[in-house]
Amino acid sequence: MIKFLDLQQINALHADELRRAMDSVLDSGWYLQGEQNRAFEREYADFIGTRHCVGCGNGLDALTLILRAYMELGRLRPGDEVIVPANTYIASILAVTRVGLRPVLVEPSEATLQIDPARIESALTGRTRAVMIVHLYGRNAMCGEIADLCRRHSLLLIEDNAQAHGCRWGYRLTGSLGDAAGHSFYPGKNLGALGDGGAVTTEDEELAAIIRSLANYGSSRKYVFPYRGVNSRLDELQAAVLRVRLRYLERENEHRQRAAALYRELLADAPVDLPAAMPRSEDVHHIFPVFSDRRDELQQYLASNGVQTLIHYPIPPHLQECYAGCWPDAVLPVTERIHRRELSLPISPVITDAEIERVSALLSRFK
Ligand SMILES: *Cc1c(COP(=O)(O)O)cnc(C)c1O
């Protein structure tokens, strides 16, 4: 069987180092807000290329904390509109609604799968205050038009970098391109912990300080609470694990990039559509999506031949029950078509050429 993602095998690559890291936390007697967090925050900020990094409980909290902090600063007010791509994992949108802001869904371009900059402009209203871009599937969503547009209209630019650790835009990394970025270290992400974890990166010192406080009950001084905060902290254990995994991230992303290039070569004549190729550095292939009008049949066929695939994602956010009635006028044919046709092939830092050849041969024979 070819697994979609074999986390056991990925973490086994670094088992000795991970065990040593976890042992050192166990022996330290200090399990939150300690040395491992400080070291990871420094190392991750250096890697991403921002002055500040604040660890937190998970990726959804990272995005939520950014928005909450801008509300505390008066840059966002309840009811303000935040532009988000209509085709994203629901967490991007949950972060917006969780703090009483209004998500405005914007269609992606079908070729790039990323929010269509031309359509952002027409979605702007007098209440638009921010744009959240999502580097979905590990593909860079940033472009000059979005940078210009945010500057021209004084909009905050927030990045959801849950799927794109190590992805570049020019010489900079995603997570350093806007005002602030949320990162997830869910185990299956390119940089994954052994449980939940998240972080915010930003250049803005004041924002970072508010986020650090909000994530710690709203306190930066013991028993003094300027904000009504939450408890969302990164465990020392996870920080120690992430420090190990971070050392191998670029090597693992390169493995994914070689795997994706081989898929592209072998699938050139297969009966599936591929998204537009990006410059290699701009795609860290968290997901390798292919598209077919007969997606469900294709998934069945691969499964019966021992290949596990997933769908990212079967139901778009605007059609989820939890958002029933929220966008009554939504006309999102591109998003719906992507969700109807998408299938994610196995890709990981441990996938072999033989496995890619097998999956590609099966796909090419699909009738
Ligand atoms: C995983 C993910 C999140 C949420 O991260 P968690 O750590 O699971 O809370 C947010 N946005 C996107 C695009 C994701 O893929």
XYZ file of C-alpha atoms and ligand atoms in Angstrom:
382
model
C 0.000 0.000 0.000
C 1.236 3.501 -0.790
C 0.138 5.724 2.080
C -0.907 9.315 1.499
C 1.476 10.467 4.229
C 3.468 8.163 6.489
C 4.158 10.264 9.595
C 5.642 7.324 11.450
C 8.255 6.939 8.728
C 8.930 10.689 8.472
C 9.559 11.057 12.202
C 11.543 7.807 12.270
C 14.115 9.589 10.072
C 14.972 11.733 13.090
C 13.992 9.338 15.887
C 17.250 9.538 17.853
C 17.380 13.319 17.803
C 13.687 13.624 18.658
C 14.054 11.251 21.608
C 17.051 13.188 22.899
C 15.149 16.475 22.549
C 12.122 15.114 24.395
C 14.307 13.602 27.111
C 15.977 16.925 27.707
C 12.573 18.552 28.278
C 11.522 15.733 30.581
C 14.694 16.126 32.614
C 14.515 19.921 32.710
C 11.386 19.962 34.885
C 10.112 23.012 32.917
C 7.278 22.382 30.448
C 5.859 25.734 29.283
C 7.313 29.123 28.326
C 10.897 28.045 28.808
C 14.202 27.684 27.068
C 12.898 25.500 24.224
C 10.216 28.049 23.315
C 12.679 30.917 23.357
C 15.172 29.003 21.234
C 12.547 27.812 18.747
C 11.044 31.295 18.417
C 14.511 32.735 17.705
C 15.398 29.992 15.214
C 12.059 30.106 13.425
C 12.065 33.924 13.201
C 15.589 33.752 11.717
C 14.486 31.089 9.267
C 11.368 32.981 8.137
C 13.202 36.298 8.141
C 11.119 38.310 10.615
C 12.183 40.058 13.796
C 9.583 38.334 15.961
C 8.034 34.913 16.395
C 5.504 34.027 19.094
C 4.681 30.369 19.690
C 1.064 29.411 20.395
C -1.222 26.416 20.661
C -2.088 25.797 17.004
C -2.533 27.409 13.586
C -6.140 28.472 14.106
C -5.136 30.281 17.296
C -2.190 31.920 15.514
C -4.537 33.501 12.944
C -7.107 34.388 15.605
C -4.490 36.004 17.850
C -3.261 38.191 14.975
C -6.776 39.492 14.342
C -7.492 39.936 18.070
C -4.254 41.882 18.512
C -5.141 44.236 15.638
C -8.528 44.768 17.324
C -6.789 45.654 20.597
C -4.660 48.127 18.628
C -7.784 49.644 17.058
C -6.683 48.693 13.548
C -9.689 46.361 13.206
C -13.176 46.818 14.651
C -16.062 44.366 15.000
C -17.870 44.055 11.677
C -14.878 45.076 9.569
C -14.365 43.042 6.429
C -11.439 40.733 5.795
C -10.864 39.400 2.289
C -10.103 35.660 2.273
C -9.862 33.114 -0.527
C -13.092 31.136 -0.935
C -11.064 27.946 -1.485
C -9.218 27.467 1.751
C -9.170 25.188 4.728
C -11.995 26.355 6.961
C -9.619 27.435 9.757
C -8.637 30.580 7.804
C -12.286 31.666 7.857
C -13.027 30.423 11.385
C -10.303 32.768 12.670
C -12.106 35.732 11.100
C -15.595 34.901 12.346
C -14.318 33.902 15.799
C -13.389 37.515 16.580
C -16.498 39.140 15.082
C -14.985 40.226 11.761
C -16.653 39.554 8.422
C -14.955 37.247 5.923
C -15.480 38.308 2.311
C -14.876 35.312 0.074
C -12.926 35.878 -3.113
C -12.536 33.357 -5.919
C -9.163 31.872 -6.840
C -7.753 31.632 -10.316
C -8.235 28.082 -11.545
C -4.727 27.923 -13.002
C -2.850 28.990 -9.871
C -5.426 27.834 -7.267
C -4.609 31.041 -5.371
C -6.782 34.046 -4.604
C -7.252 36.021 -7.814
C -5.770 39.516 -7.308
C -8.024 40.974 -10.003
C -11.077 39.891 -8.019
C -9.834 41.329 -4.728
C -10.148 44.835 -6.106
C -13.831 44.368 -6.963
C -14.581 42.871 -3.531
C -13.360 45.983 -1.688
C -15.923 48.047 0.221
C -15.735 50.953 2.657
C -15.323 48.406 5.485
C -12.497 46.332 4.015
C -9.559 46.522 6.393
C -7.465 43.444 5.691
C -6.580 40.774 3.153
C -5.688 37.282 4.305
C -3.783 35.305 1.717
C -3.411 31.541 2.129
C -0.392 29.765 0.672
C -2.607 26.783 -0.046
C -1.064 23.411 -0.971
C 2.387 24.900 -0.266
C 2.119 27.312 -3.216
C 3.033 30.963 -2.795
C -0.084 33.157 -3.032
C 1.726 36.492 -2.881
C 2.234 38.682 -5.939
C 3.075 42.285 -6.756
C -0.567 43.162 -7.431
C -1.621 42.134 -3.916
C 1.258 44.085 -2.362
C 0.294 47.186 -4.386
C -3.381 46.853 -3.652
C -2.840 46.563 0.120
C -0.535 49.558 0.065
C -2.879 51.681 -2.059
C -5.917 50.940 0.116
C -4.028 50.827 3.479
C -5.139 47.259 4.102
C -3.450 44.898 6.532
C -1.903 41.915 4.777
C -2.074 38.717 6.806
C -0.642 35.413 5.648
C -1.975 31.961 6.473
C 1.282 30.035 6.184
C -0.011 26.773 7.657
C 0.837 24.807 4.511
C 3.941 26.528 3.171
C 6.869 26.522 5.611
C 10.001 27.294 3.616
C 8.186 28.534 0.503
C 9.721 31.564 -1.214
C 8.571 34.651 -3.021
C 11.670 36.058 -4.643
C 14.363 36.060 -1.993
C 11.912 36.234 0.916
C 9.986 33.465 2.608
C 6.242 33.266 2.975
C 5.464 34.247 6.529
C 7.545 37.416 6.132
C 5.639 39.009 3.247
C 2.818 40.817 5.029
C 2.099 42.485 8.366
C 1.833 39.198 10.242
C 1.570 35.490 9.473
C -0.002 32.497 11.203
C 1.770 29.132 11.061
C 0.485 25.685 12.013
C 2.681 22.819 13.170
C -0.063 20.190 13.024
C 1.765 16.858 12.597
C 0.943 16.515 8.891
C 2.247 19.953 7.848
C 5.673 20.319 6.200
C 7.022 21.427 9.572
C 5.043 19.248 11.950
C 5.160 18.685 15.704
C 4.128 15.521 17.554
C 0.795 17.122 18.423
C -0.606 20.627 18.046
C 1.479 23.751 17.742
C 1.451 27.132 16.034
C 3.237 30.454 15.763
C 2.890 34.040 14.610
C 5.710 35.800 12.769
C 5.840 39.557 12.323
C 8.169 42.543 12.113
C 5.907 44.507 14.447
C 7.215 44.517 18.006
C 4.064 45.961 19.561
C 1.862 43.419 17.791
C 4.120 40.564 18.899
C 3.978 41.738 22.515
C 0.162 41.927 22.480
C -0.090 38.475 20.910
C 2.268 37.033 23.519
C 0.108 38.525 26.221
C -3.243 37.505 24.629
C -2.015 33.921 24.328
C -1.142 33.917 28.031
C -4.568 34.876 29.477
C -4.025 38.485 28.431
C -1.133 38.960 30.804
C 2.507 39.850 30.399
C 3.113 40.487 34.091
C 2.057 37.818 36.553
C -1.522 38.353 37.811
C -1.987 41.617 35.867
C -4.490 41.400 32.980
C -4.788 44.264 30.504
C -6.618 41.995 27.998
C -9.225 39.249 28.173
C -6.899 36.656 26.774
C -6.907 32.947 26.086
C -4.622 30.097 26.997
C -2.766 29.190 23.812
C 0.866 28.327 24.375
C 3.388 26.107 22.644
C 4.507 23.196 24.827
C 8.226 22.997 25.578
C 8.026 19.416 24.324
C 6.661 20.535 20.934
C 9.136 23.413 20.698
C 11.987 20.953 21.256
C 10.578 18.620 18.576
C 10.128 21.516 16.141
C 13.737 22.632 16.613
C 14.841 19.211 15.389
C 12.371 19.105 12.501
C 13.269 22.678 11.438
C 16.879 21.622 10.806
C 15.667 19.196 8.141
C 12.859 21.278 6.652
C 14.693 22.545 3.593
C 16.110 19.138 2.770
C 12.631 17.633 3.134
C 11.059 20.357 0.993
C 13.650 19.640 -1.707
C 12.639 15.992 -1.624
C 9.017 17.056 -2.125
C 10.081 19.335 -5.002
C 11.959 16.502 -6.743
C 8.958 14.219 -6.219
C 6.619 16.820 -7.709
C 8.890 17.322 -10.727
C 8.876 13.567 -11.357
C 5.070 13.440 -11.040
C 4.788 16.298 -13.532
C 7.032 14.531 -16.011
C 5.273 11.175 -15.674
C 1.747 12.634 -15.666
C 2.242 14.781 -18.772
C -0.102 12.584 -20.818
C -2.291 11.257 -18.007
C -6.028 12.013 -18.067
C -5.834 14.566 -15.223
C -5.270 18.324 -15.090
C -2.366 19.763 -13.129
C -2.197 23.288 -11.718
C 0.151 25.750 -13.408
C 3.763 25.010 -12.512
C 5.350 27.615 -10.277
C 9.027 28.480 -9.917
C 10.454 25.616 -7.857
C 11.200 27.793 -4.838
C 7.602 29.040 -4.742
C 6.040 25.635 -4.207
C 6.952 23.403 -1.269
C 4.296 20.853 -2.268
C 2.515 20.354 1.016
C -0.117 18.798 -1.250
C 0.223 17.537 -4.833
C -3.227 18.199 -6.311
C -4.535 16.802 -9.600
C -7.949 17.509 -11.094
C -10.503 15.319 -12.833
C -14.210 15.484 -13.654
C -14.326 11.860 -12.484
C -12.473 12.521 -9.252
C -14.468 10.122 -7.032
C -14.089 7.247 -9.526
C -10.395 8.022 -9.807
C -9.978 7.932 -6.049
C -11.784 4.564 -5.912
C -9.630 3.192 -8.706
C -6.392 4.241 -6.993
C -7.604 2.888 -3.642
C -8.433 -0.487 -5.174
C -4.887 -0.525 -6.547
C -3.346 0.194 -3.142
C -2.840 3.956 -3.417
C -4.228 6.164 -0.662
C -5.324 9.671 -1.686
C -7.184 12.491 0.034
C -9.398 15.373 -1.109
C -8.452 18.924 -0.099
C -11.284 19.671 0.416
C -14.567 17.920 -0.380
C -16.864 20.804 0.702
C -15.917 24.482 0.360
C -16.388 26.657 3.477
C -19.381 28.594 2.105
C -21.336 25.340 1.727
C -20.563 24.070 5.234
C -23.466 23.773 7.643
C -21.726 25.971 10.231
C -21.861 28.882 7.757
C -25.401 28.287 6.469
C -26.922 31.608 5.432
C -23.693 33.580 5.885
C -23.085 34.356 2.221
C -26.558 34.145 0.665
C -25.398 35.828 -2.540
C -22.199 33.808 -2.947
C -21.524 32.903 -6.564
C -18.309 30.907 -6.440
C -18.170 28.583 -9.443
C -14.363 28.356 -9.581
C -14.136 27.377 -5.923
C -16.913 24.818 -6.293
C -15.303 23.341 -9.397
C -11.956 22.984 -7.588
C -13.609 21.238 -4.648
C -15.521 18.945 -7.029
C -12.442 17.946 -9.051
C -9.473 17.971 -6.649
C -7.570 14.830 -5.645
C -4.340 14.884 -3.612
C -1.712 12.291 -4.562
C 0.763 10.893 -2.027
C 3.729 13.216 -1.495
C 6.115 13.464 1.454
C 9.791 13.638 2.408
C 9.894 9.836 2.340
C 8.080 9.047 -0.910
C 10.283 7.069 -3.331
C 10.688 7.383 -7.099
C 9.322 3.837 -7.421
C 6.148 4.872 -5.584
C 5.712 7.941 -7.775
C 6.247 5.803 -10.883
C 3.642 3.325 -9.675
C 1.031 6.006 -8.900
C 1.719 7.758 -12.218
C 1.494 4.525 -14.226
C -1.859 3.733 -12.609
C -3.138 7.236 -13.328
C -2.008 7.076 -16.948
C -3.982 3.849 -17.436
C -7.177 5.250 -15.879
C -9.968 4.940 -18.461
C -3.853 23.367 9.089
C -4.355 24.665 8.649
C -4.783 25.644 9.551
C -4.999 25.377 11.017
O -3.923 24.887 11.700
P -4.163 24.051 13.043
O -2.800 23.988 13.639
O -4.672 22.704 12.634
O -5.129 24.787 13.892
C -5.118 26.888 9.073
N -5.075 27.159 7.755
C -4.702 26.242 6.853
C -4.661 26.627 5.411
C -4.342 24.962 7.258
O -3.998 24.062 6.345
